[in-house]
Tab-separated table of C-alpha atoms in Angstrom:
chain	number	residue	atom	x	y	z
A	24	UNK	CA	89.440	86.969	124.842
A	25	UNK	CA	87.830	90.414	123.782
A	26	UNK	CA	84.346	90.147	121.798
A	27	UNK	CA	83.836	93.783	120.463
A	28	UNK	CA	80.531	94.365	119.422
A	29	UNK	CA	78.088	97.376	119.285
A	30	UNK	CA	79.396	99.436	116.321
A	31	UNK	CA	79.401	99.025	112.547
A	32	UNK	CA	82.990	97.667	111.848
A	33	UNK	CA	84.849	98.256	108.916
A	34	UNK	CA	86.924	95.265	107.545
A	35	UNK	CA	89.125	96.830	105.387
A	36	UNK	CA	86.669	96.765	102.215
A	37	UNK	CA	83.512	96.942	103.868
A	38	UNK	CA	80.935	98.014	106.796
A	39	UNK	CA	79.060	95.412	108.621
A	40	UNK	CA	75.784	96.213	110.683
A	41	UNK	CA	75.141	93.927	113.486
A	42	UNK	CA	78.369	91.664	113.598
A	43	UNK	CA	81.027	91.339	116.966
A	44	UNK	CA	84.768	91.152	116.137
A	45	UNK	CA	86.526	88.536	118.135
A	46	UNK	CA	89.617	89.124	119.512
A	47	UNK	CA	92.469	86.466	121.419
A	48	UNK	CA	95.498	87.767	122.692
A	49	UNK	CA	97.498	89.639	119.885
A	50	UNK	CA	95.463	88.339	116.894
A	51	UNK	CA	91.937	88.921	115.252
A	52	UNK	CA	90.049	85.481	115.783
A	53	UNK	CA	86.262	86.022	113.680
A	54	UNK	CA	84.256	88.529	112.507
A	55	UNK	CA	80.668	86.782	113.793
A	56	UNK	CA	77.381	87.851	113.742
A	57	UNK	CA	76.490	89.789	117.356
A	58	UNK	CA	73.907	86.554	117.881
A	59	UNK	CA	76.214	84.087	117.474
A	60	UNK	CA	79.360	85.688	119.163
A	61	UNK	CA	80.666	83.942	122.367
A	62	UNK	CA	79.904	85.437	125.858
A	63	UNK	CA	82.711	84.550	128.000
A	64	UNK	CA	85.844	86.713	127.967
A	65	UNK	CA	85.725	90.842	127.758
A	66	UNK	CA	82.450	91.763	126.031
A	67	UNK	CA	83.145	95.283	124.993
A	68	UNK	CA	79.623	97.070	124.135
A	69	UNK	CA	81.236	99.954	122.209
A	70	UNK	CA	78.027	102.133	121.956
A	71	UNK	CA	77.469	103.197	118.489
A	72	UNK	CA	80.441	104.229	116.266
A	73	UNK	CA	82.569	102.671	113.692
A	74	UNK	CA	85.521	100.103	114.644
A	75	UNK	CA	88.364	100.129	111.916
A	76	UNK	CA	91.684	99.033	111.344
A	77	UNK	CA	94.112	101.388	112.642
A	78	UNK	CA	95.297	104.280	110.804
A	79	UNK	CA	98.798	103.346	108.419
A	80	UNK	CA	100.596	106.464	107.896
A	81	UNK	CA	103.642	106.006	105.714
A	82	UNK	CA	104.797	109.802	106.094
A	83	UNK	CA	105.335	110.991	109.450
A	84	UNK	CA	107.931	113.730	110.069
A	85	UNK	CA	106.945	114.671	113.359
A	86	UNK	CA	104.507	115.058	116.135
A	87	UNK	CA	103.941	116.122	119.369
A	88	UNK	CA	106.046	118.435	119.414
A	89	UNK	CA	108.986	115.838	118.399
A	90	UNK	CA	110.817	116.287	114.647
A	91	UNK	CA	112.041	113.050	113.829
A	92	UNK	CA	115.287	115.086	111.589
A	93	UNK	CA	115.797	117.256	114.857
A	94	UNK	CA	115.839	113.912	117.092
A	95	UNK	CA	116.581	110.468	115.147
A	96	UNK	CA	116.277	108.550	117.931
A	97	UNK	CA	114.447	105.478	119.213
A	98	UNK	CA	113.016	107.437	121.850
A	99	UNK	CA	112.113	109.998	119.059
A	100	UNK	CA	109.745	107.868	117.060
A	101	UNK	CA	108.429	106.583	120.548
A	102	UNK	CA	107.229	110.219	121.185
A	103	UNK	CA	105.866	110.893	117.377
A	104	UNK	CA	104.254	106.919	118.010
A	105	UNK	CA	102.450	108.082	121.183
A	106	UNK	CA	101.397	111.414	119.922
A	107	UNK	CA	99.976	110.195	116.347
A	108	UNK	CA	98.346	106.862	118.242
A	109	UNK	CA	95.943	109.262	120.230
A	110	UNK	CA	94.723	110.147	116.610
A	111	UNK	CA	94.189	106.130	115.702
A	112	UNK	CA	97.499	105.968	113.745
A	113	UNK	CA	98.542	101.958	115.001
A	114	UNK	CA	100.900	102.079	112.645
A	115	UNK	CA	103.545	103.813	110.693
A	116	UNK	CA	106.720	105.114	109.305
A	117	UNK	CA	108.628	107.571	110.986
A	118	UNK	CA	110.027	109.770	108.056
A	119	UNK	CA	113.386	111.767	107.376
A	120	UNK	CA	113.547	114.423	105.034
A	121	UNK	CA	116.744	115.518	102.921
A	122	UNK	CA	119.463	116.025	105.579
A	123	UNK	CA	123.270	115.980	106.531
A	124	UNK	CA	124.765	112.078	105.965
A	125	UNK	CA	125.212	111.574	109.408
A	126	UNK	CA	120.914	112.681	110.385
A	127	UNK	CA	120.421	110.040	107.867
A	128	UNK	CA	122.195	107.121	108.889
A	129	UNK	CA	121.611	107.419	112.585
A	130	UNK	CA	117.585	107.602	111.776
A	131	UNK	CA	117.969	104.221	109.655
A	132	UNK	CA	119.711	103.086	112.800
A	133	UNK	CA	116.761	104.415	115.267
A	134	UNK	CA	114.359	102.496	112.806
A	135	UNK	CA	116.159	99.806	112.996
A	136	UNK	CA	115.715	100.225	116.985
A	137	UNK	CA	112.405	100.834	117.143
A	138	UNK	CA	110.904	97.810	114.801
A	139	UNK	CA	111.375	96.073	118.263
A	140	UNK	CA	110.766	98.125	121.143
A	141	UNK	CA	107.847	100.999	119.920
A	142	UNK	CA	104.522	99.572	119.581
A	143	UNK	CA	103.423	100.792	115.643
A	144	UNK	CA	106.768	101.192	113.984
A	145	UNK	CA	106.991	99.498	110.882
A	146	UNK	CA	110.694	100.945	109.471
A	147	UNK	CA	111.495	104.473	107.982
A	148	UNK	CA	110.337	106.604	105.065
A	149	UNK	CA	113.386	108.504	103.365
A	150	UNK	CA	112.616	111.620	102.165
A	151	UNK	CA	115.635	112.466	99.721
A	152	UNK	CA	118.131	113.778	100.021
A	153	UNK	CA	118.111	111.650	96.174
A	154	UNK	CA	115.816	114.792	94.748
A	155	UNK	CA	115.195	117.265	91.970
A	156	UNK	CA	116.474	120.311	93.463
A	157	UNK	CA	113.984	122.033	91.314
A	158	UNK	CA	111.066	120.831	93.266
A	159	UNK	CA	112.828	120.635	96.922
A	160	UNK	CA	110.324	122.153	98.869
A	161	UNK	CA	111.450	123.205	102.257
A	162	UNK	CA	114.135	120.757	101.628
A	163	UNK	CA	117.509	122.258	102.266
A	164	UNK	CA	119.285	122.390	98.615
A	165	UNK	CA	123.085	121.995	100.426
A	166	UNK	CA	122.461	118.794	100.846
A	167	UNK	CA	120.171	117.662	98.152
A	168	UNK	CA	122.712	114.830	96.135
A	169	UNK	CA	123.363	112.757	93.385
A	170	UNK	CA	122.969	108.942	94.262
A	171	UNK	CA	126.083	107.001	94.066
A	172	UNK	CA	126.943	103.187	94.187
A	173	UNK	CA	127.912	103.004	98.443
A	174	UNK	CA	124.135	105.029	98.727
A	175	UNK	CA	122.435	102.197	97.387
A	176	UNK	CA	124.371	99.843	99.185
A	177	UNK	CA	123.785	101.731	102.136
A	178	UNK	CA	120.568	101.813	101.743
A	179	UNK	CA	119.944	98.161	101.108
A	180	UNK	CA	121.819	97.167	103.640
A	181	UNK	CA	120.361	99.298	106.670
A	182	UNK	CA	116.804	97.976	105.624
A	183	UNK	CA	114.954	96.376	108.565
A	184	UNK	CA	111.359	95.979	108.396
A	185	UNK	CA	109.680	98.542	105.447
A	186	UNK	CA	111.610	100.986	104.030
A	187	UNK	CA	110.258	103.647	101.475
A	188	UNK	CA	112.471	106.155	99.368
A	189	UNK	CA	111.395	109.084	97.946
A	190	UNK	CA	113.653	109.963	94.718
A	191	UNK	CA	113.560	112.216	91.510
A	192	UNK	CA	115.311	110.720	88.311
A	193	UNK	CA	117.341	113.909	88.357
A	194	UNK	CA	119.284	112.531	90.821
A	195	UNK	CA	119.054	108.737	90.643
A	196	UNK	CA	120.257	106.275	87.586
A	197	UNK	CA	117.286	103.985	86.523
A	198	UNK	CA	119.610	101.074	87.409
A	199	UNK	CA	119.621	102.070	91.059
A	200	UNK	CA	116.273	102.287	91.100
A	201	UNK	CA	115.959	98.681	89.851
A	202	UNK	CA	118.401	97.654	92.413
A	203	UNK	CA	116.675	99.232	95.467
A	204	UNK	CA	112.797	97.748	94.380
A	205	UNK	CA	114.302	94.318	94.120
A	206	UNK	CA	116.291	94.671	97.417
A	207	UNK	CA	112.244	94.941	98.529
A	208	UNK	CA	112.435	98.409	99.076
A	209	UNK	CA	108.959	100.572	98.035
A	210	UNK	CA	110.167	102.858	96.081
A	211	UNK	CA	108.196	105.955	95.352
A	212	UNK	CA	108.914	109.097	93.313
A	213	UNK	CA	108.639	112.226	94.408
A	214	UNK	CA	110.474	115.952	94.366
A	215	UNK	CA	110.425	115.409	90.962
A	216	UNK	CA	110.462	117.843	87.816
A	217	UNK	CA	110.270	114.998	85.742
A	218	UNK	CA	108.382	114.366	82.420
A	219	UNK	CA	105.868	111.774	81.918
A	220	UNK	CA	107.827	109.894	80.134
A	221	UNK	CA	111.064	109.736	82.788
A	222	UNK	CA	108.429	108.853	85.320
A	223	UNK	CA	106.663	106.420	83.238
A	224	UNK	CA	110.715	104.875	83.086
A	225	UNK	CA	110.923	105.012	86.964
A	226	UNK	CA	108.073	103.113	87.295
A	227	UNK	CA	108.711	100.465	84.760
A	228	UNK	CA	112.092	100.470	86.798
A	229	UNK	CA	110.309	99.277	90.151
A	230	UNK	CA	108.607	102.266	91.626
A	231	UNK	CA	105.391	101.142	93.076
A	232	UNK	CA	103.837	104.930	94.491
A	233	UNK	CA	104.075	108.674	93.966
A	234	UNK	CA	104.788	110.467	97.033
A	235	UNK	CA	102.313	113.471	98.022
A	236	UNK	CA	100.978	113.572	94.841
A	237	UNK	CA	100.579	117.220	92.948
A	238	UNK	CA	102.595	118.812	95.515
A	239	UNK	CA	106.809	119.074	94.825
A	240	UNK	CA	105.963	117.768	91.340
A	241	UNK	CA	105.344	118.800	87.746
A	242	UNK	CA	102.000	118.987	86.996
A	243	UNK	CA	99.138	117.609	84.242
A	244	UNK	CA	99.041	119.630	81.546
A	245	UNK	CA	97.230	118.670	77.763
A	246	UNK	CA	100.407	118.009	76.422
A	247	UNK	CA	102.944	117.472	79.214
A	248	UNK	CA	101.258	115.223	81.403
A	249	UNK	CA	104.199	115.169	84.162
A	250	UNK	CA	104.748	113.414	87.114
A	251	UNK	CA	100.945	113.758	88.055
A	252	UNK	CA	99.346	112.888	84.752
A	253	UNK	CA	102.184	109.694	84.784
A	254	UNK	CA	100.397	108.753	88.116
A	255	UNK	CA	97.313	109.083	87.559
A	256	UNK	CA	96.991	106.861	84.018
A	257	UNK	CA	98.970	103.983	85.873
A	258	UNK	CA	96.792	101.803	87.555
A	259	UNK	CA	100.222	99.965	89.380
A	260	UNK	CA	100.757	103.484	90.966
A	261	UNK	CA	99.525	104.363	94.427
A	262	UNK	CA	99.252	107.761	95.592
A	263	UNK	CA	99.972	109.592	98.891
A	264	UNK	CA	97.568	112.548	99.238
A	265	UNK	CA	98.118	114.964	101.888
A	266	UNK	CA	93.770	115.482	102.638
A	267	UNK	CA	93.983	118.663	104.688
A	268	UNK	CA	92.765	121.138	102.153
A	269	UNK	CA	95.914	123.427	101.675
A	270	UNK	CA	98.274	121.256	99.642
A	271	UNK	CA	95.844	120.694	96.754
A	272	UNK	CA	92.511	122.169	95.610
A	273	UNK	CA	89.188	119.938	96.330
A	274	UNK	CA	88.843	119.211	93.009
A	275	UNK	CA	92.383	117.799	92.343
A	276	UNK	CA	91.727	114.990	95.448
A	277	UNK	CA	88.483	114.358	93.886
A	278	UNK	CA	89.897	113.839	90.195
A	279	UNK	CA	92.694	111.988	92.295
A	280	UNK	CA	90.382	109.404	93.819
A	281	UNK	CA	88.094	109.345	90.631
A	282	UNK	CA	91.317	108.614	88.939
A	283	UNK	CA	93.023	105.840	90.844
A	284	UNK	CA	89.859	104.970	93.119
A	285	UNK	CA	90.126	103.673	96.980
A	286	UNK	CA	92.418	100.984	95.490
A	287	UNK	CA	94.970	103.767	94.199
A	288	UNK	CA	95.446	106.452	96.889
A	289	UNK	CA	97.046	105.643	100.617
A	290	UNK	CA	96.349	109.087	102.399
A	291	UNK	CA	99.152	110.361	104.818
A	292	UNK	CA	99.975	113.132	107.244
A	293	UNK	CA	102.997	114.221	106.523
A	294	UNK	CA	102.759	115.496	109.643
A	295	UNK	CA	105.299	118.132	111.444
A	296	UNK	CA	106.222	118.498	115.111
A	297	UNK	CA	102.627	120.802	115.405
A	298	UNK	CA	100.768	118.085	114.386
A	299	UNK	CA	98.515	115.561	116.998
A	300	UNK	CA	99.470	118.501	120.293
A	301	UNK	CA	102.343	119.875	119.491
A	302	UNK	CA	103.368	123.703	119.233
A	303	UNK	CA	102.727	126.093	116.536
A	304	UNK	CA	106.119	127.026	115.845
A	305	UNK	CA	109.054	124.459	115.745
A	306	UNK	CA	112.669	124.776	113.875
A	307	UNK	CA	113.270	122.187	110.713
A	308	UNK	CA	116.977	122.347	110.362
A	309	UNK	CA	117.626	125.834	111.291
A	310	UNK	CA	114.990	127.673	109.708
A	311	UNK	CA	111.496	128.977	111.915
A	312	UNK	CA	108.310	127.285	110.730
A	313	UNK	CA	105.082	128.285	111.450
A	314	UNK	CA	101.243	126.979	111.531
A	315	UNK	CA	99.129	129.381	109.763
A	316	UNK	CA	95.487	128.410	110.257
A	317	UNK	CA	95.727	125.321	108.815
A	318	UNK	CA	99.122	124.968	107.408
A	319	UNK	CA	102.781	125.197	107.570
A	320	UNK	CA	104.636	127.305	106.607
A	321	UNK	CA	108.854	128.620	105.984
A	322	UNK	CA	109.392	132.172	106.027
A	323	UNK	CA	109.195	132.678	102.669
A	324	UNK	CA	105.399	131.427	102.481
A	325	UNK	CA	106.545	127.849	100.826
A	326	UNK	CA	104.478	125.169	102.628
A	327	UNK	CA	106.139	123.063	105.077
A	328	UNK	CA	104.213	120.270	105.528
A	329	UNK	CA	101.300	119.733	107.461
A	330	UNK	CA	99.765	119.707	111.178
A	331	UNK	CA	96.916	117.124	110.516
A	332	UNK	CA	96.580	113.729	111.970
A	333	UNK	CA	95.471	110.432	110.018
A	334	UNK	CA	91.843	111.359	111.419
A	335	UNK	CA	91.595	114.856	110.495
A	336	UNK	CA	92.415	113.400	106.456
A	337	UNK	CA	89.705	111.045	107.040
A	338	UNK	CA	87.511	113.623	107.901
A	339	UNK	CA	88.571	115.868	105.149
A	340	UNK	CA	87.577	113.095	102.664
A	341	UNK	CA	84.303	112.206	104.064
A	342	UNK	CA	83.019	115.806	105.351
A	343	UNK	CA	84.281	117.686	102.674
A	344	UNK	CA	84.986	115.363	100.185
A	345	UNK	CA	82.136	113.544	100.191
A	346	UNK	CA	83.458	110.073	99.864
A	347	UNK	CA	81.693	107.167	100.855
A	348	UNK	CA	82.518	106.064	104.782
A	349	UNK	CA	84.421	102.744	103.562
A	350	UNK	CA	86.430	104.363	100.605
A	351	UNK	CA	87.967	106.737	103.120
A	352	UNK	CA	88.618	104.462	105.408
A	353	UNK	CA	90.334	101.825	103.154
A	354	UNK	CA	92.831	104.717	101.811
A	355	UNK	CA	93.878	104.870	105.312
A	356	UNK	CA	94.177	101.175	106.357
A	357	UNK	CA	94.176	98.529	103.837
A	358	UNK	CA	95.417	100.199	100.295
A	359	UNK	CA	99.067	101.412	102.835
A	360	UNK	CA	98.927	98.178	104.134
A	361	UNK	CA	98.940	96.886	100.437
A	362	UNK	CA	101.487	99.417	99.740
A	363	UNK	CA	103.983	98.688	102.134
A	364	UNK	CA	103.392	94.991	102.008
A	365	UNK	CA	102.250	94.136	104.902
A	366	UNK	CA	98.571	93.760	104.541
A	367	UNK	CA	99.223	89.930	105.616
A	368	UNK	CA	99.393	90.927	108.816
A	369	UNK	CA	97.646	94.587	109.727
A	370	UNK	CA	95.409	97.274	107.273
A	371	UNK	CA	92.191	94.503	107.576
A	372	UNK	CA	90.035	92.643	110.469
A	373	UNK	CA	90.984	89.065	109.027
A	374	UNK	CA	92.146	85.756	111.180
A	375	UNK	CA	95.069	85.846	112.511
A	376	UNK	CA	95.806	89.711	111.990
A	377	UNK	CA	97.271	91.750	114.946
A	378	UNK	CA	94.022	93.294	116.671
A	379	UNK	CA	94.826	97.174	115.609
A	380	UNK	CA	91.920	98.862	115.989
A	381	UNK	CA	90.340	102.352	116.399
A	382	UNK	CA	86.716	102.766	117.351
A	383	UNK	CA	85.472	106.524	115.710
A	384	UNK	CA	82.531	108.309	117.060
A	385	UNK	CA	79.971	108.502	114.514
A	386	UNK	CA	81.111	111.917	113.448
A	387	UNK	CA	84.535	110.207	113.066
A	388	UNK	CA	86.562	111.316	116.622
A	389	UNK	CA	88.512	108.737	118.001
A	390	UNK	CA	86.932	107.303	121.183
A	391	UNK	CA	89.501	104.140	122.025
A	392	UNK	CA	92.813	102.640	120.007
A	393	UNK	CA	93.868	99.348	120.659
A	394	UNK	CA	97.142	98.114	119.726
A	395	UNK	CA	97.507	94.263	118.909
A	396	UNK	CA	94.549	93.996	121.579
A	397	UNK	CA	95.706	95.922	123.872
A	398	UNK	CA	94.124	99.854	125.093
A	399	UNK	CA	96.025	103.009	124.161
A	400	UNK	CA	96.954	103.368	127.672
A	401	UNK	CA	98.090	99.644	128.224
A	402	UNK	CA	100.247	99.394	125.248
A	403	UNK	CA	102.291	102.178	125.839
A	404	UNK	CA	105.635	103.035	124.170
A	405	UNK	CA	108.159	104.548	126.724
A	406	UNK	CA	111.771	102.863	125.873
């Protein structure tokens, strides 16, 4: 048994003052008062601080130094795991973007690896290549497709654990969309040049989230709302926001959060191999990327995604932001837990929840990460 004490903890929803977390084996026992909690077992006095759930990032390219495209391997999102769980990220999806068929099917394969031997990995995010090749992004237009009839199939059928896909109506019948959210899989739109009223009809189809909202997207306008103004006015919707300061204005993640509330927007990385240690300059299918101050960038000057961590967008929000300490810190645990379905299990300090914590300084560095109960450096996740 671990009794945790000594910190304000964070349940998901709210901050307690003066409580201990209780911890056996694996699993989250009670949330006590620090009187009443029992004295046998580890009593960890953690000093001041906060103790959260652990970070849920549901777009993760890369980390480390590791590109999960460039290696989709198990021993790939083992590398991006440990690099990102130094940050408090306990759990997430490793994510490939728009790539040859064969990149694609051998990361569903690695995912399907890793759900059982990488601490944290909950499935795979798939990042096209079903986009609008009018917002790709740094996503390679040679191989930016059509989905067919075997690609659903496909996709359906190499599901293990939570999959999310990224698609554009430009590319994808509203049928197949229907197919894929009752399969179970999240579907989220995204690369998209759509109208609000072809997104409003992808999310009547079964899309439950927008992915990086305002960026690779048309925007809000009085009288063409787009993909962002078709977000924001549905309360179903969550959001991803990329909080790092260079792939939308202040202002928009403010009207974002005003908008949809903690409730609404699941922050993520969408992280590349600079982020959480790794180099400044890394290759995404051929073509030299670069971190310039505080973003990413192709050659050209289009961004490229990002080289923050799960903590440095919690930050963003709170420093800069100004959000209140809990808001933030449910869009990065419980509202992607609620998203990916699997806030039954991790996201919130309930019973019987795996024990995935992070314990932040009070100006929000990571101190210690535990891992269903178990330290950073005892959980491990060489394969």
């Amino acid at each position: 048994m671990k009794v945790f004490y000594g910190a304000r903890i964070f349940d998901g929803e709210r901050l307690h003052d003066d409580c201990a977390l209780v911890v056996e084996a694996e699993s989250i026992q009670t949330l006590t008062h620090v009187a009443d909690r029992p004295r046998g077992g580890e009593q960890l006095d953690l000093g001041g601080g906060i103790l959260s759930p652990g970070f849920i990032d549901w777009q993760i390219n890369g980390g480390g130094g590791v590109l999960f495209n460039a290696e989709p391997t198990v021993e790939g999102v083992a590398a991006i795991a440990v690099a990102h769980r130094r940050a408090g990220v306990t759990a997430f999806l490793p994510t490939v973007v728009t790539d040859a068929p064969r990149v694609l099917a051998e990361a569903l394969k690695a995912a399907r690896e890793a759900l059982e031997r990488v601490p944290g990995a909950l499935g795979v995010h798939v990042e096209g290549p079903f986009i609008d090749p009018k917002r790709k992004g740094v996503h390679p237009p040679q191989f930016i497709r059509p989905m067919k009839e075997e690609d659903v199939n496909a996709l359906i059928a190499g599901r293990a654990g939570v999959m999310v896909v990224t698609l554009a109506p430009a590319s994808v019948r509203l049928g197949f969309v229907s197919r894929l959210a009752r399969a179970g899989i999240v579907v989220s739109l995204g690369h998209s040049d759509a109208s609000a009223e072809e997104a409003q009809a992808v999310f009547d189809a079964g899309a439950s989230a927008a992915t990086h909202l305002y960026n690779a997207m048309s925007q809000l306008s009085s009288r063409a709302p787009g993909v962002v103004g078709a977000t924001l006015s549905n309360p179903r919707i969550i959001c991803g926001l990329i909080a790092d300061g260079e792939h939308a204005h202040a202002h928009a993640y403010r009207v974002a959060l005003a908008a949809k509330g903690p409730r609404g927007v699941a922050l993520v990385s969408d992280a590349m191999p600079p982020a959480a240690g790794g180099p400044d300059v890394f290759e995404l299918q051929g073509r030299r990327m670069t971190r310039v101050g505080a973003k990413l960038v192709a050659e050209d000057g289009t961004l490229a995604g990002a080289a923050i961590t799960m903590r440095d967008a919690v930050d963003y929000v709170v420093n800069v932001l100004k959000v209140p300490l809990a808001d933030a810190l449910m869009t990065a645990t419980l509202t992607p837990a609620r998203l990916l379905r699997v806030d039954d299990r991790i996201g919130q300090l309930k019973p019987g929840h795996r024990a995935d914590l992070v314990h932040l300084s009070d100006n929000l560095e990571v101190a210690e990460v535990w891992t269903g109960g178990l330290r950073l450096t005892e959980a491990g996740a060489e394969v």
